[in-house]
Short mmCIF file of C-alpha atoms and ligand atoms in Angstrom, two decimals:
data_model
loop_
_atom_site.label_atom_id
_atom_site.label_comp_id
_atom_site.label_asym_id
_atom_site.label_seq_id
_atom_site.Cartn_x
_atom_site.Cartn_y
_atom_site.Cartn_z
CA MET I 1 58.41 55.22 125.45
CA ARG I 2 54.71 53.09 124.29
CA ARG I 3 53.33 55.01 121.17
CA ILE I 4 49.54 56.24 121.18
CA ASN I 5 48.83 57.23 117.77
CA GLU I 6 50.78 57.51 114.86
CA ARG I 7 51.57 61.45 116.05
CA VAL I 8 52.04 60.39 119.68
CA VAL I 9 54.11 59.08 122.49
CA GLN I 10 54.21 58.51 126.14
CA LEU I 11 57.89 59.70 127.20
CA ASN I 12 57.52 58.06 130.21
CA ASP I 13 55.71 55.26 132.29
CA ALA I 14 53.68 57.93 134.79
CA GLU I 15 50.02 57.58 136.37
CA THR I 16 48.04 60.45 136.01
CA ASN I 17 47.40 63.05 138.94
CA ASP I 18 44.16 61.98 139.80
CA ASN I 19 44.41 65.75 142.79
CA ALA I 20 45.27 67.87 139.55
CA ARG I 21 43.68 71.04 138.61
CA TYR I 22 44.92 71.29 134.85
CA VAL I 23 46.32 69.53 131.99
CA LEU I 24 49.91 71.39 130.98
CA TYR I 25 51.00 72.38 126.91
CA TRP I 26 54.63 72.75 127.13
CA MET I 27 54.42 74.92 124.13
CA GLN I 28 57.85 74.66 122.97
CA MET I 29 57.69 74.84 118.53
CA TYR I 30 54.33 74.97 117.52
CA LYS I 31 53.97 78.60 118.71
CA ARG I 32 49.67 78.69 117.16
CA THR I 33 46.53 77.91 117.84
CA SER I 34 45.11 76.20 114.99
CA HIS I 35 46.44 73.92 112.88
CA ASN I 36 48.51 72.06 115.96
CA HIS I 37 48.48 69.27 117.04
CA ALA I 38 49.71 68.89 119.80
CA LEU I 39 47.46 71.80 121.37
CA THR I 40 44.30 69.00 119.90
CA PHE I 41 45.70 66.58 121.78
CA ALA I 42 46.06 68.32 125.00
CA ILE I 43 43.13 69.88 124.79
CA ARG I 44 41.11 66.16 124.54
CA LYS I 45 43.00 65.13 127.32
CA ALA I 46 42.00 67.93 128.85
CA ASN I 47 38.08 67.23 128.37
CA ALA I 48 38.63 63.67 128.53
CA LEU I 49 39.64 64.30 132.09
CA ASP I 50 37.45 67.11 132.97
CA GLN I 51 40.42 69.15 133.35
CA PRO I 52 40.76 72.98 132.35
CA LEU I 53 43.82 73.53 130.07
CA VAL I 54 47.00 75.49 130.81
CA VAL I 55 49.16 76.18 127.70
CA TYR I 56 52.71 77.33 128.69
CA GLU I 57 56.11 79.16 126.89
CA GLY I 58 59.11 79.82 128.10
CA LEU I 59 61.57 81.58 126.66
CA LYS I 60 65.37 81.07 128.05
CA TYR I 61 68.33 83.87 127.96
CA TYR I 62 70.78 80.84 127.58
CA TYR I 63 69.89 78.77 124.01
CA PRO I 64 72.57 78.58 121.37
CA TRP I 65 72.85 81.43 119.62
CA ALA I 66 70.35 83.26 122.08
CA ASN I 67 70.47 86.94 120.81
CA ASP I 68 67.78 89.79 120.38
CA ARG I 69 67.04 89.17 116.79
CA ILE I 70 65.41 85.65 117.54
CA HIS I 71 64.63 86.77 120.63
CA ALA I 72 62.46 89.73 118.85
CA PHE I 73 61.06 87.87 116.05
CA ILE I 74 59.46 84.90 119.38
CA LEU I 75 58.03 88.53 121.56
CA GLU I 76 56.15 89.27 118.48
CA GLY I 77 54.24 86.43 118.48
CA VAL I 78 53.38 86.53 122.09
CA GLU I 79 50.49 89.04 122.21
CA GLU I 80 48.39 87.62 119.38
CA LYS I 81 48.57 84.60 121.58
CA ARG I 82 47.61 85.46 124.26
CA ARG I 83 44.57 87.05 122.89
CA GLU I 84 44.52 84.18 120.40
CA PHE I 85 43.52 81.45 123.69
CA GLU I 86 42.15 84.24 125.77
CA ARG I 87 39.63 84.21 122.67
CA LEU I 88 39.02 79.98 123.12
CA GLY I 89 39.01 79.84 126.95
CA ILE I 90 42.58 78.91 127.68
CA ARG I 91 45.09 79.73 130.39
CA TYR I 92 48.04 81.20 128.36
CA VAL I 93 51.02 81.63 130.61
CA PHE I 94 54.39 83.31 129.30
CA PHE I 95 57.75 83.79 130.97
CA LEU I 96 60.75 85.50 129.91
CA GLN I 97 63.69 84.12 131.98
CA ASN I 98 65.87 86.79 130.94
CA GLY I 99 69.25 86.20 133.66
CA LYS I 100 70.54 84.18 136.58
CA SER I 101 68.15 85.39 138.66
CA SER I 102 64.73 84.86 137.42
CA PRO I 103 63.23 81.64 138.30
CA LYS I 104 63.58 78.79 137.05
CA GLN I 105 61.78 75.15 136.79
CA THR I 106 58.59 76.44 135.56
CA VAL I 107 57.36 73.85 133.92
CA ALA I 108 58.25 71.43 136.59
CA ARG I 109 56.38 74.06 139.11
CA LEU I 110 53.93 73.67 136.83
CA ALA I 111 53.38 69.67 136.70
CA GLU I 112 52.91 69.66 140.35
CA ASP I 113 49.61 70.86 139.67
CA ALA I 114 48.81 68.47 136.23
CA ALA I 115 47.46 65.39 135.62
CA CYS I 116 49.87 65.51 132.46
CA ILE I 117 51.70 66.87 130.21
CA VAL I 118 51.58 67.87 126.64
CA THR I 119 54.85 69.07 124.47
CA ASP I 120 56.54 69.28 120.95
CA ASP I 121 57.97 67.09 119.83
CA TYR I 122 60.91 67.94 117.30
CA PRO I 123 63.25 66.17 116.48
CA CYS I 124 66.47 68.44 116.58
CA PHE I 125 68.41 71.26 118.46
CA ILE I 126 67.61 71.92 122.16
CA ILE I 127 63.75 69.92 122.09
CA PRO I 128 65.33 66.60 122.45
CA GLU I 129 66.80 66.75 125.12
CA HIS I 130 64.54 69.58 127.43
CA ASN I 131 61.75 66.43 126.80
CA ARG I 132 63.92 64.01 127.23
CA ARG I 133 64.53 65.90 131.19
CA ILE I 134 60.55 66.61 131.82
CA ALA I 135 60.50 62.91 131.55
CA GLU I 136 63.09 61.50 133.13
CA LEU I 137 61.95 64.33 136.58
CA ALA I 138 58.11 64.37 136.11
CA THR I 139 55.82 62.12 137.87
CA ILE I 140 52.86 62.33 135.34
CA PRO I 141 52.76 61.11 132.04
CA VAL I 142 55.05 63.41 129.41
CA TYR I 143 52.94 63.41 126.11
CA ALA I 144 55.46 63.92 122.64
CA VAL I 145 53.14 65.21 119.59
CA ASP I 146 54.60 65.33 117.04
CA SER I 147 53.27 68.39 114.41
CA ASN I 148 55.97 69.15 112.93
CA GLY I 149 54.86 68.10 108.68
CA ILE I 150 52.27 67.48 107.01
CA ILE I 151 52.73 63.83 107.46
CA PRO I 152 53.98 62.08 110.39
CA MET I 153 57.18 61.39 110.89
CA SER I 154 56.57 57.95 112.08
CA LYS I 155 54.91 56.85 109.02
CA PHE I 156 59.37 56.56 107.79
CA GLU I 157 60.56 53.97 109.64
CA LYS I 158 64.03 54.91 108.74
CA GLU I 159 66.95 57.57 107.36
CA GLU I 160 65.65 57.27 103.89
CA TYR I 161 68.75 58.43 101.00
CA ALA I 162 66.94 60.92 99.30
CA ALA I 163 64.77 62.59 98.03
CA TYR I 164 63.79 60.34 95.11
CA THR I 165 63.52 57.98 97.79
CA ILE I 166 60.87 59.64 99.76
CA ARG I 167 58.82 61.85 97.87
CA PRO I 168 57.03 58.29 96.06
CA LYS I 169 55.46 57.41 99.99
CA ILE I 170 55.05 60.87 100.77
CA ASN I 171 52.97 61.09 96.82
CA LYS I 172 51.11 57.80 97.61
CA LEU I 173 50.20 59.40 101.48
CA LEU I 174 49.44 62.62 101.02
CA PRO I 175 45.50 62.44 100.06
CA ASN I 176 45.47 61.19 103.75
CA TYR I 177 47.10 64.44 104.95
CA LEU I 178 46.30 67.08 103.25
CA LYS I 179 42.77 67.73 104.19
CA PRO I 180 41.70 70.85 106.57
CA PHE I 181 42.55 70.51 110.08
CA ASP I 182 39.32 69.67 112.91
CA GLU I 183 39.64 71.99 115.19
CA GLU I 184 38.74 70.89 119.34
CA ARG I 185 37.25 73.92 121.79
CA VAL I 186 37.92 73.01 125.33
CA ASN I 187 34.69 72.45 127.30
CA ILE I 188 36.07 73.83 130.79
CA THR I 189 37.31 77.89 130.48
CA SER I 190 40.47 78.45 132.15
CA VAL I 191 41.51 81.78 131.52
CA ASP I 192 41.28 83.45 135.06
CA LEU I 193 42.55 79.99 136.70
CA GLU I 194 45.84 80.79 139.68
CA VAL I 195 48.77 79.09 138.42
CA GLU I 196 52.63 78.50 140.31
CA CYS I 197 54.56 80.35 137.88
CA PRO I 198 55.57 83.88 136.90
CA ASP I 199 53.24 85.18 133.11
CA THR I 200 55.46 87.91 131.56
CA ILE I 201 53.03 90.16 129.86
CA VAL I 202 54.43 91.39 126.15
CA VAL I 203 53.12 93.97 124.28
CA THR I 204 54.51 95.44 121.05
CA ASP I 205 55.56 98.67 122.69
CA ASP I 206 57.90 96.91 125.69
CA ILE I 207 60.00 94.48 123.59
CA ALA I 208 63.04 96.11 123.19
CA SER I 209 62.84 96.95 126.70
CA LEU I 210 62.26 93.65 127.86
CA ILE I 211 64.87 92.08 125.48
CA ALA I 212 67.40 94.65 126.40
CA GLU I 213 67.44 93.30 129.92
CA CYS I 214 68.26 89.79 129.23
CA ASP I 215 71.42 88.75 129.32
CA ILE I 216 71.90 87.35 125.77
CA ASP I 217 74.15 88.88 122.34
CA HIS I 218 72.85 91.79 122.35
CA SER I 219 74.75 92.77 118.18
CA VAL I 220 72.87 90.25 116.39
CA LYS I 221 69.81 93.38 116.38
CA PRO I 222 66.22 92.65 115.69
CA SER I 223 65.02 92.33 111.58
CA GLU I 224 63.03 94.82 110.14
CA TYR I 225 62.16 93.26 107.12
CA TYR I 226 60.97 89.67 108.89
CA ARG I 227 58.44 90.17 112.35
CA GLY I 228 57.43 87.17 114.09
CA GLY I 229 53.61 86.24 114.96
CA THR I 230 51.06 83.93 113.30
CA ALA I 231 49.31 87.79 111.88
CA ASN I 232 52.67 88.19 109.63
CA GLY I 233 52.78 85.14 108.59
CA ARG I 234 50.18 85.04 107.04
CA ALA I 235 49.99 88.50 105.74
CA ARG I 236 52.93 87.23 103.44
CA LEU I 237 51.19 84.35 102.78
CA ARG I 238 48.00 85.65 101.71
CA LYS I 239 50.51 87.82 99.17
CA PHE I 240 52.57 84.93 98.14
CA VAL I 241 49.63 83.05 96.97
CA GLU I 242 47.64 85.40 95.63
CA ASP I 243 51.24 87.71 93.99
CA ILE I 244 54.56 85.76 94.38
CA LEU I 245 52.82 81.81 93.79
CA PRO I 246 52.17 81.67 89.46
CA ASN I 247 55.21 82.24 89.01
CA TYR I 248 57.21 80.96 91.50
CA GLU I 249 58.56 77.57 89.14
CA THR I 250 60.68 80.84 87.70
CA ALA I 251 61.04 83.28 89.99
CA ARG I 252 62.27 80.88 92.67
CA SER I 253 65.48 81.00 91.31
CA LYS I 254 65.85 84.55 90.91
CA PRO I 255 67.95 86.49 94.03
CA ASP I 256 67.17 89.87 93.27
CA ARG I 257 63.39 89.24 92.49
CA ASP I 258 60.74 88.66 95.47
CA GLY I 259 59.85 85.39 94.00
CA SER I 260 59.95 82.74 96.99
CA SER I 261 57.63 82.57 100.19
CA ARG I 262 59.89 83.59 102.75
CA LEU I 263 57.41 81.87 104.98
CA SER I 264 60.57 79.46 106.77
CA SER I 265 61.30 81.79 109.60
CA TYR I 266 57.32 81.55 110.78
CA LEU I 267 57.40 77.60 109.71
CA HIS I 268 60.38 77.34 111.92
CA PHE I 269 59.19 78.61 114.93
CA GLY I 270 55.78 76.76 114.53
CA PHE I 271 53.40 80.76 113.71
CA LEU I 272 52.63 78.65 110.75
CA SER I 273 51.75 75.08 109.43
CA PRO I 274 53.11 73.70 107.08
CA LEU I 275 49.53 72.24 106.01
CA GLU I 276 47.76 75.49 106.45
CA VAL I 277 50.40 76.99 103.91
CA ALA I 278 49.93 73.72 101.68
CA VAL I 279 45.89 74.03 102.05
CA ALA I 280 45.98 77.34 100.67
CA VAL I 281 48.37 76.89 97.81
CA HIS I 282 46.55 74.10 96.86
CA GLY I 283 43.55 75.90 96.46
CA ALA I 284 45.02 78.98 95.02
CA ASP I 285 44.54 80.59 91.77
CA ALA I 286 47.83 79.67 89.72
CA PRO I 287 48.93 76.90 87.51
CA GLN I 288 49.47 73.17 88.41
CA SER I 289 52.95 73.31 88.19
CA ALA I 290 53.96 76.61 90.24
CA LYS I 291 51.62 74.64 92.75
CA ASP I 292 54.16 71.15 92.61
CA SER I 293 56.99 73.06 92.02
CA TYR I 294 56.36 75.11 95.67
CA LEU I 295 55.37 72.00 97.42
CA GLU I 296 57.98 69.94 96.41
CA GLU I 297 60.21 71.91 98.46
CA LEU I 298 57.09 72.41 101.29
CA ILE I 299 56.90 68.51 101.85
CA VAL I 300 59.37 66.35 100.07
CA ARG I 301 62.37 68.96 100.81
CA ARG I 302 60.94 69.65 104.14
CA GLU I 303 60.17 66.26 105.76
CA LEU I 304 62.98 65.09 104.32
CA SER I 305 65.09 67.05 106.46
CA PHE I 306 62.40 66.55 109.58
CA ASN I 307 62.99 62.70 108.66
CA PHE I 308 67.31 63.07 108.54
CA THR I 309 66.96 64.38 111.97
CA ARG I 310 64.39 62.02 113.93
CA HIS I 311 66.80 59.18 112.35
CA ASN I 312 70.44 60.21 112.44
CA SER I 313 71.74 60.72 115.87
CA ASN I 314 74.19 62.65 113.94
CA TYR I 315 72.85 65.31 112.28
CA ASP I 316 74.74 68.05 113.92
CA SER I 317 78.17 66.71 112.76
CA LEU I 318 80.08 65.61 108.76
CA ALA I 319 79.65 61.77 110.39
CA SER I 320 75.94 62.18 108.85
CA LEU I 321 77.37 61.97 104.89
CA PRO I 322 77.06 58.79 102.89
CA ALA I 323 80.10 56.68 102.36
CA TRP I 324 80.76 58.25 99.32
CA ALA I 325 81.39 61.96 100.09
CA GLN I 326 83.02 60.80 103.50
CA LYS I 327 85.55 59.19 100.98
CA SER I 328 85.89 62.12 98.30
CA MET I 329 86.69 64.06 101.46
CA ARG I 330 89.20 61.70 102.68
CA GLY I 331 90.72 61.79 99.03
CA HIS I 332 91.16 65.68 98.78
CA VAL I 333 91.93 66.37 103.03
CA GLU I 334 95.28 67.65 101.17
CA ASP I 335 94.25 69.58 97.99
CA GLU I 336 95.61 73.50 98.37
CA ARG I 337 92.44 75.85 99.90
CA GLN I 338 93.23 79.35 97.40
CA PHE I 339 91.75 81.17 99.46
CA ASN I 340 91.60 80.70 103.33
CA TYR I 341 89.19 83.22 105.45
CA SER I 342 88.79 83.44 108.78
CA LEU I 343 85.66 83.01 110.68
CA GLU I 344 85.69 86.80 111.16
CA GLN I 345 86.69 87.71 107.68
CA LEU I 346 83.30 85.43 106.77
CA GLU I 347 81.17 86.95 109.10
CA ASN I 348 81.62 90.31 108.09
CA GLY I 349 81.33 89.29 104.52
CA GLU I 350 85.19 90.25 103.41
CA THR I 351 85.95 88.25 100.98
CA HIS I 352 87.73 88.64 97.22
CA ASP I 353 83.50 87.21 95.92
CA ASP I 354 80.89 90.34 95.86
CA LEU I 355 77.66 88.04 94.84
CA TRP I 356 79.05 86.04 98.09
CA ASN I 357 79.89 89.27 100.58
CA ALA I 358 76.48 90.62 99.65
CA ALA I 359 74.26 86.85 100.55
CA GLN I 360 76.12 87.26 104.03
CA ARG I 361 74.99 90.42 104.09
CA GLU I 362 71.64 89.96 103.37
CA MET I 363 71.42 86.93 106.34
CA ALA I 364 73.16 89.18 108.56
CA VAL I 365 71.35 92.26 108.19
CA THR I 366 67.96 90.75 107.07
CA GLY I 367 67.87 87.28 109.30
CA GLU I 368 66.94 85.13 105.83
CA MET I 369 69.32 84.23 103.09
CA HIS I 370 67.68 83.37 99.88
CA ASN I 371 67.60 79.77 99.22
CA TYR I 372 69.67 80.04 95.44
CA VAL I 373 72.47 82.29 97.19
CA ARG I 374 72.45 79.91 100.32
CA MET I 375 73.70 77.16 98.48
CA LEU I 376 76.23 78.75 96.61
CA TRP I 377 77.33 80.32 99.92
CA GLY I 378 77.69 77.13 101.46
CA LYS I 379 80.08 75.64 98.48
CA ASN I 380 82.57 78.46 98.93
CA VAL I 381 82.56 78.37 102.47
CA ILE I 382 83.89 74.58 102.18
CA ALA I 383 86.35 76.55 99.47
CA TRP I 384 87.47 78.21 101.57
CA SER I 385 87.86 76.58 105.08
CA PRO I 386 91.18 74.71 105.55
CA THR I 387 89.64 71.77 106.91
CA TYR I 388 86.18 70.44 105.89
CA GLU I 389 84.89 70.42 109.83
CA ILE I 390 86.22 74.09 109.94
CA ALA I 391 83.83 74.82 107.01
CA PHE I 392 80.80 72.87 108.63
CA GLU I 393 81.20 74.61 111.91
CA THR I 394 81.61 77.77 110.45
CA LEU I 395 77.88 77.20 108.28
CA VAL I 396 76.29 76.16 110.98
CA HIS I 397 77.58 79.11 112.95
CA LEU I 398 76.85 81.79 111.23
CA ASN I 399 73.49 80.29 109.49
CA ASN I 400 72.16 79.92 113.62
CA LYS I 401 73.07 82.94 114.47
CA TYR I 402 71.74 85.42 111.96
CA CYS I 403 69.01 83.68 110.42
CA LEU I 404 64.84 83.38 112.06
CA ASP I 405 65.52 79.98 110.76
CA GLY I 406 68.70 78.40 111.67
CA ARG I 407 68.83 75.90 114.17
CA ASP I 408 65.62 73.82 111.65
CA PRO I 409 65.58 70.33 110.37
CA ASN I 410 66.40 72.17 107.59
CA SER I 411 69.56 74.08 108.48
CA TYR I 412 70.95 71.07 109.08
CA ALA I 413 70.24 69.51 105.85
CA GLY I 414 71.13 72.73 103.79
CA ILE I 415 74.61 72.73 105.35
CA LEU I 416 75.31 69.07 104.64
CA TRP I 417 73.67 69.13 101.13
CA CYS I 418 77.02 71.53 100.11
CA PHE I 419 78.40 68.49 101.79
CA GLY I 420 77.04 65.98 99.77
CA LYS I 421 74.23 64.56 101.97
CA HIS I 422 70.67 63.73 100.12
CA ASP I 423 73.13 64.47 96.51
CA ARG I 424 74.90 62.17 94.11
CA PRO I 425 79.09 61.99 93.26
CA TRP I 426 79.26 64.30 90.40
CA MET I 427 82.76 65.66 88.24
CA GLN I 428 85.97 64.90 91.08
CA ARG I 429 87.19 68.51 91.23
CA PRO I 430 90.14 70.17 93.73
CA VAL I 431 88.45 70.29 97.28
CA PHE I 432 85.24 69.36 96.47
CA GLY I 433 86.23 65.79 94.76
CA THR I 434 83.08 64.01 93.95
CA ILE I 435 80.58 66.72 95.89
CA ARG I 436 78.62 68.65 93.84
CA TYR I 437 80.82 72.05 93.40
CA MET I 438 79.53 75.30 92.74
CA THR I 439 80.96 78.59 91.61
CA SER I 440 80.00 82.78 92.20
CA GLY I 441 81.16 82.76 88.25
CA SER I 442 78.19 80.30 86.87
CA THR I 443 76.00 80.73 89.10
CA GLY I 444 75.64 84.69 89.17
CA LYS I 445 75.08 84.26 85.64
CA LYS I 446 71.45 82.77 86.21
CA PHE I 447 69.95 86.12 87.67
CA ASP I 448 70.95 89.39 87.62
CA SER I 449 73.42 89.61 90.03
CA LYS I 450 74.73 93.01 89.99
CA LYS I 451 70.92 93.86 90.91
CA TYR I 452 71.14 91.62 94.19
CA ILE I 453 74.30 93.16 95.29
CA GLU I 454 73.03 96.86 94.95
CA TRP I 455 69.87 95.67 96.83
CA THR I 456 71.94 93.85 100.28
CA LYS I 457 73.88 96.78 99.67
CA GLY I 458 70.77 99.36 100.18
CA LEU I 459 69.66 97.39 103.41
C1 FAD E 1 73.56 75.47 103.41
C2 FAD E 1 71.84 75.80 103.48
C3 FAD E 1 71.26 76.39 104.59
C4 FAD E 1 70.14 76.18 104.76
N1 FAD E 1 69.92 76.62 106.17
C5 FAD E 1 68.19 76.91 106.72
C6 FAD E 1 67.77 76.81 107.78
O1 FAD E 1 68.74 77.13 108.45
N2 FAD E 1 66.80 76.84 107.57
C7 FAD E 1 65.54 76.95 106.72
O2 FAD E 1 64.21 76.44 107.02
N3 FAD E 1 65.82 76.71 104.93
C8 FAD E 1 67.06 76.55 105.16
N4 FAD E 1 68.25 76.04 103.85
C9 FAD E 1 66.91 75.71 102.88
C10 FAD E 1 66.24 76.64 102.41
O3 FAD E 1 67.67 77.38 101.42
C11 FAD E 1 65.22 77.32 102.96
O4 FAD E 1 63.96 76.51 103.02
C12 FAD E 1 64.53 79.10 101.82
O5 FAD E 1 65.32 79.84 100.98
C13 FAD E 1 63.92 79.33 102.57
O6 FAD E 1 62.96 80.62 101.69
P1 FAD E 1 62.21 80.60 101.75
O7 FAD E 1 60.37 79.81 102.79
O8 FAD E 1 61.21 81.33 100.38
O9 FAD E 1 61.34 79.33 100.39
P2 FAD E 1 60.32 78.80 99.06
O10 FAD E 1 60.99 78.32 97.94
O11 FAD E 1 59.11 79.53 98.92
O12 FAD E 1 60.02 76.69 99.42
C14 FAD E 1 59.21 76.86 100.38
C15 FAD E 1 59.19 76.51 102.00
O13 FAD E 1 59.91 74.74 101.54
C16 FAD E 1 60.92 74.70 102.86
N5 FAD E 1 62.14 74.45 101.66
C17 FAD E 1 62.50 74.95 100.46
N6 FAD E 1 64.35 74.98 100.34
C18 FAD E 1 64.21 73.69 101.40
C19 FAD E 1 65.07 72.75 100.93
N7 FAD E 1 66.38 72.83 99.80
N8 FAD E 1 65.06 71.78 102.12
C20 FAD E 1 64.07 72.16 103.18
N9 FAD E 1 62.82 72.22 102.99
C21 FAD E 1 63.10 73.99 101.85
C22 FAD E 1 60.99 76.03 103.66
O14 FAD E 1 60.48 75.46 104.78
C23 FAD E 1 60.19 76.91 102.64
O15 FAD E 1 60.21 77.51 103.69
C24 FAD E 1 69.29 75.82 103.66
C25 FAD E 1 69.05 75.27 102.49
C26 FAD E 1 71.31 75.51 102.33
C27 FAD E 1 71.86 75.34 100.65
#
């Protein structure tokens, strides 16, 4: 692996193919045509090599938790992307691989005619393995580009302990990065270029039937509350900046109100870039304290999660917890659990706790869960599971299955936060030991929990 610059690494040692027909950008995570460092790098490469650019996006049927909801959200962004890439003079290929009999190895086939491959550098879920495999297979250079956060992940060379250790570093670097994005344009248009790859044309009216043909879990229905795509993300961003941001500081902790950005799913799928969001917030007509409060979440907390998954290979296990949290769990492993619910009971929201059931319902129906109840949701699964390991597996499974923003660095960091990650020891309690403890009784008093519970019943 060779570092090219602060956002780009070359993953293999191969030489550029001089007989190529194009440069290939494999768009895996940053599903957008602007504010995209990987796309910009690919355009620069194509222009430097006097080649056109081909952008490939694939959707397979066998990624973990593949279901109608996740598929729909991705497919809802395809039609607009084809239009946008066409406007930019770039050939966009989208392939929906719907089952075992569908063509395979599409990236490898496209790579045969490519000078080099540019791919998204994403630190968790299936992407690191995708990139490792393509770098191993390809006989041309493979470049992985980091367009995840506002500050490049490479600026933090090791795992940060908590928000208080990364915050001063971020604040120092931020003025260099929080500025408008320089977009690039291709010199050679490629919209009509023939490529050796099936191309699935997606129009909104066909999405349901396309999904029905996929060999995926059909039990998790598409969200009626969140629609995929950059245009829908931008519409929500506008509403947030104009109507919600001025009161964000207090309203963000009130699940009974529309008081937070609800942009995490658009950020997860890369429909929106955090830079675009941060610049919009920066320029908004809102109190500085509201902007600071929002940017703390969007930049400090989010980039801490990316730093964690980038540097900790145990990000998907309790082994990534700090020593004090592991010690605390060892000391309380035998503590009696007052309630013990099965995965099925939890998944169906069948516990004694109305607030917890409401949070589970919000997630199961809408595809997101409000941050404030999400913390309580995680803490209670720890209290109600026979072991810490089972609690962790349950949380990862439910979060990643139902949440559109799941399978993200924030998913793992958020769930592990419930077990003490990025936190500090608190007072001794049964089951939790010194890990921070939360109850529905006290959490529910901090907002109108009855209103929230009633709202989820109407979903
Ligand atoms: C158990 C648990 C599971 C979680 N799972 C996820 C997940 O799967 N995906 C996900 O994106 N977030 C997750 N979070 C973090 C947080 O709950 C969500 O980011 C937030 O609810 C998203 O709503 P919003 O966009 O309205 O946030 P806002 O309050 O508007 O915040 C703005 C943005 O900042 C980021 N952010 C906010 N809170 C956090 C946080 N605590 N840590 C890191 N980044 C944050 C998100 O990108 C968010 O969109 C989890 C937290 C917990 C406790």
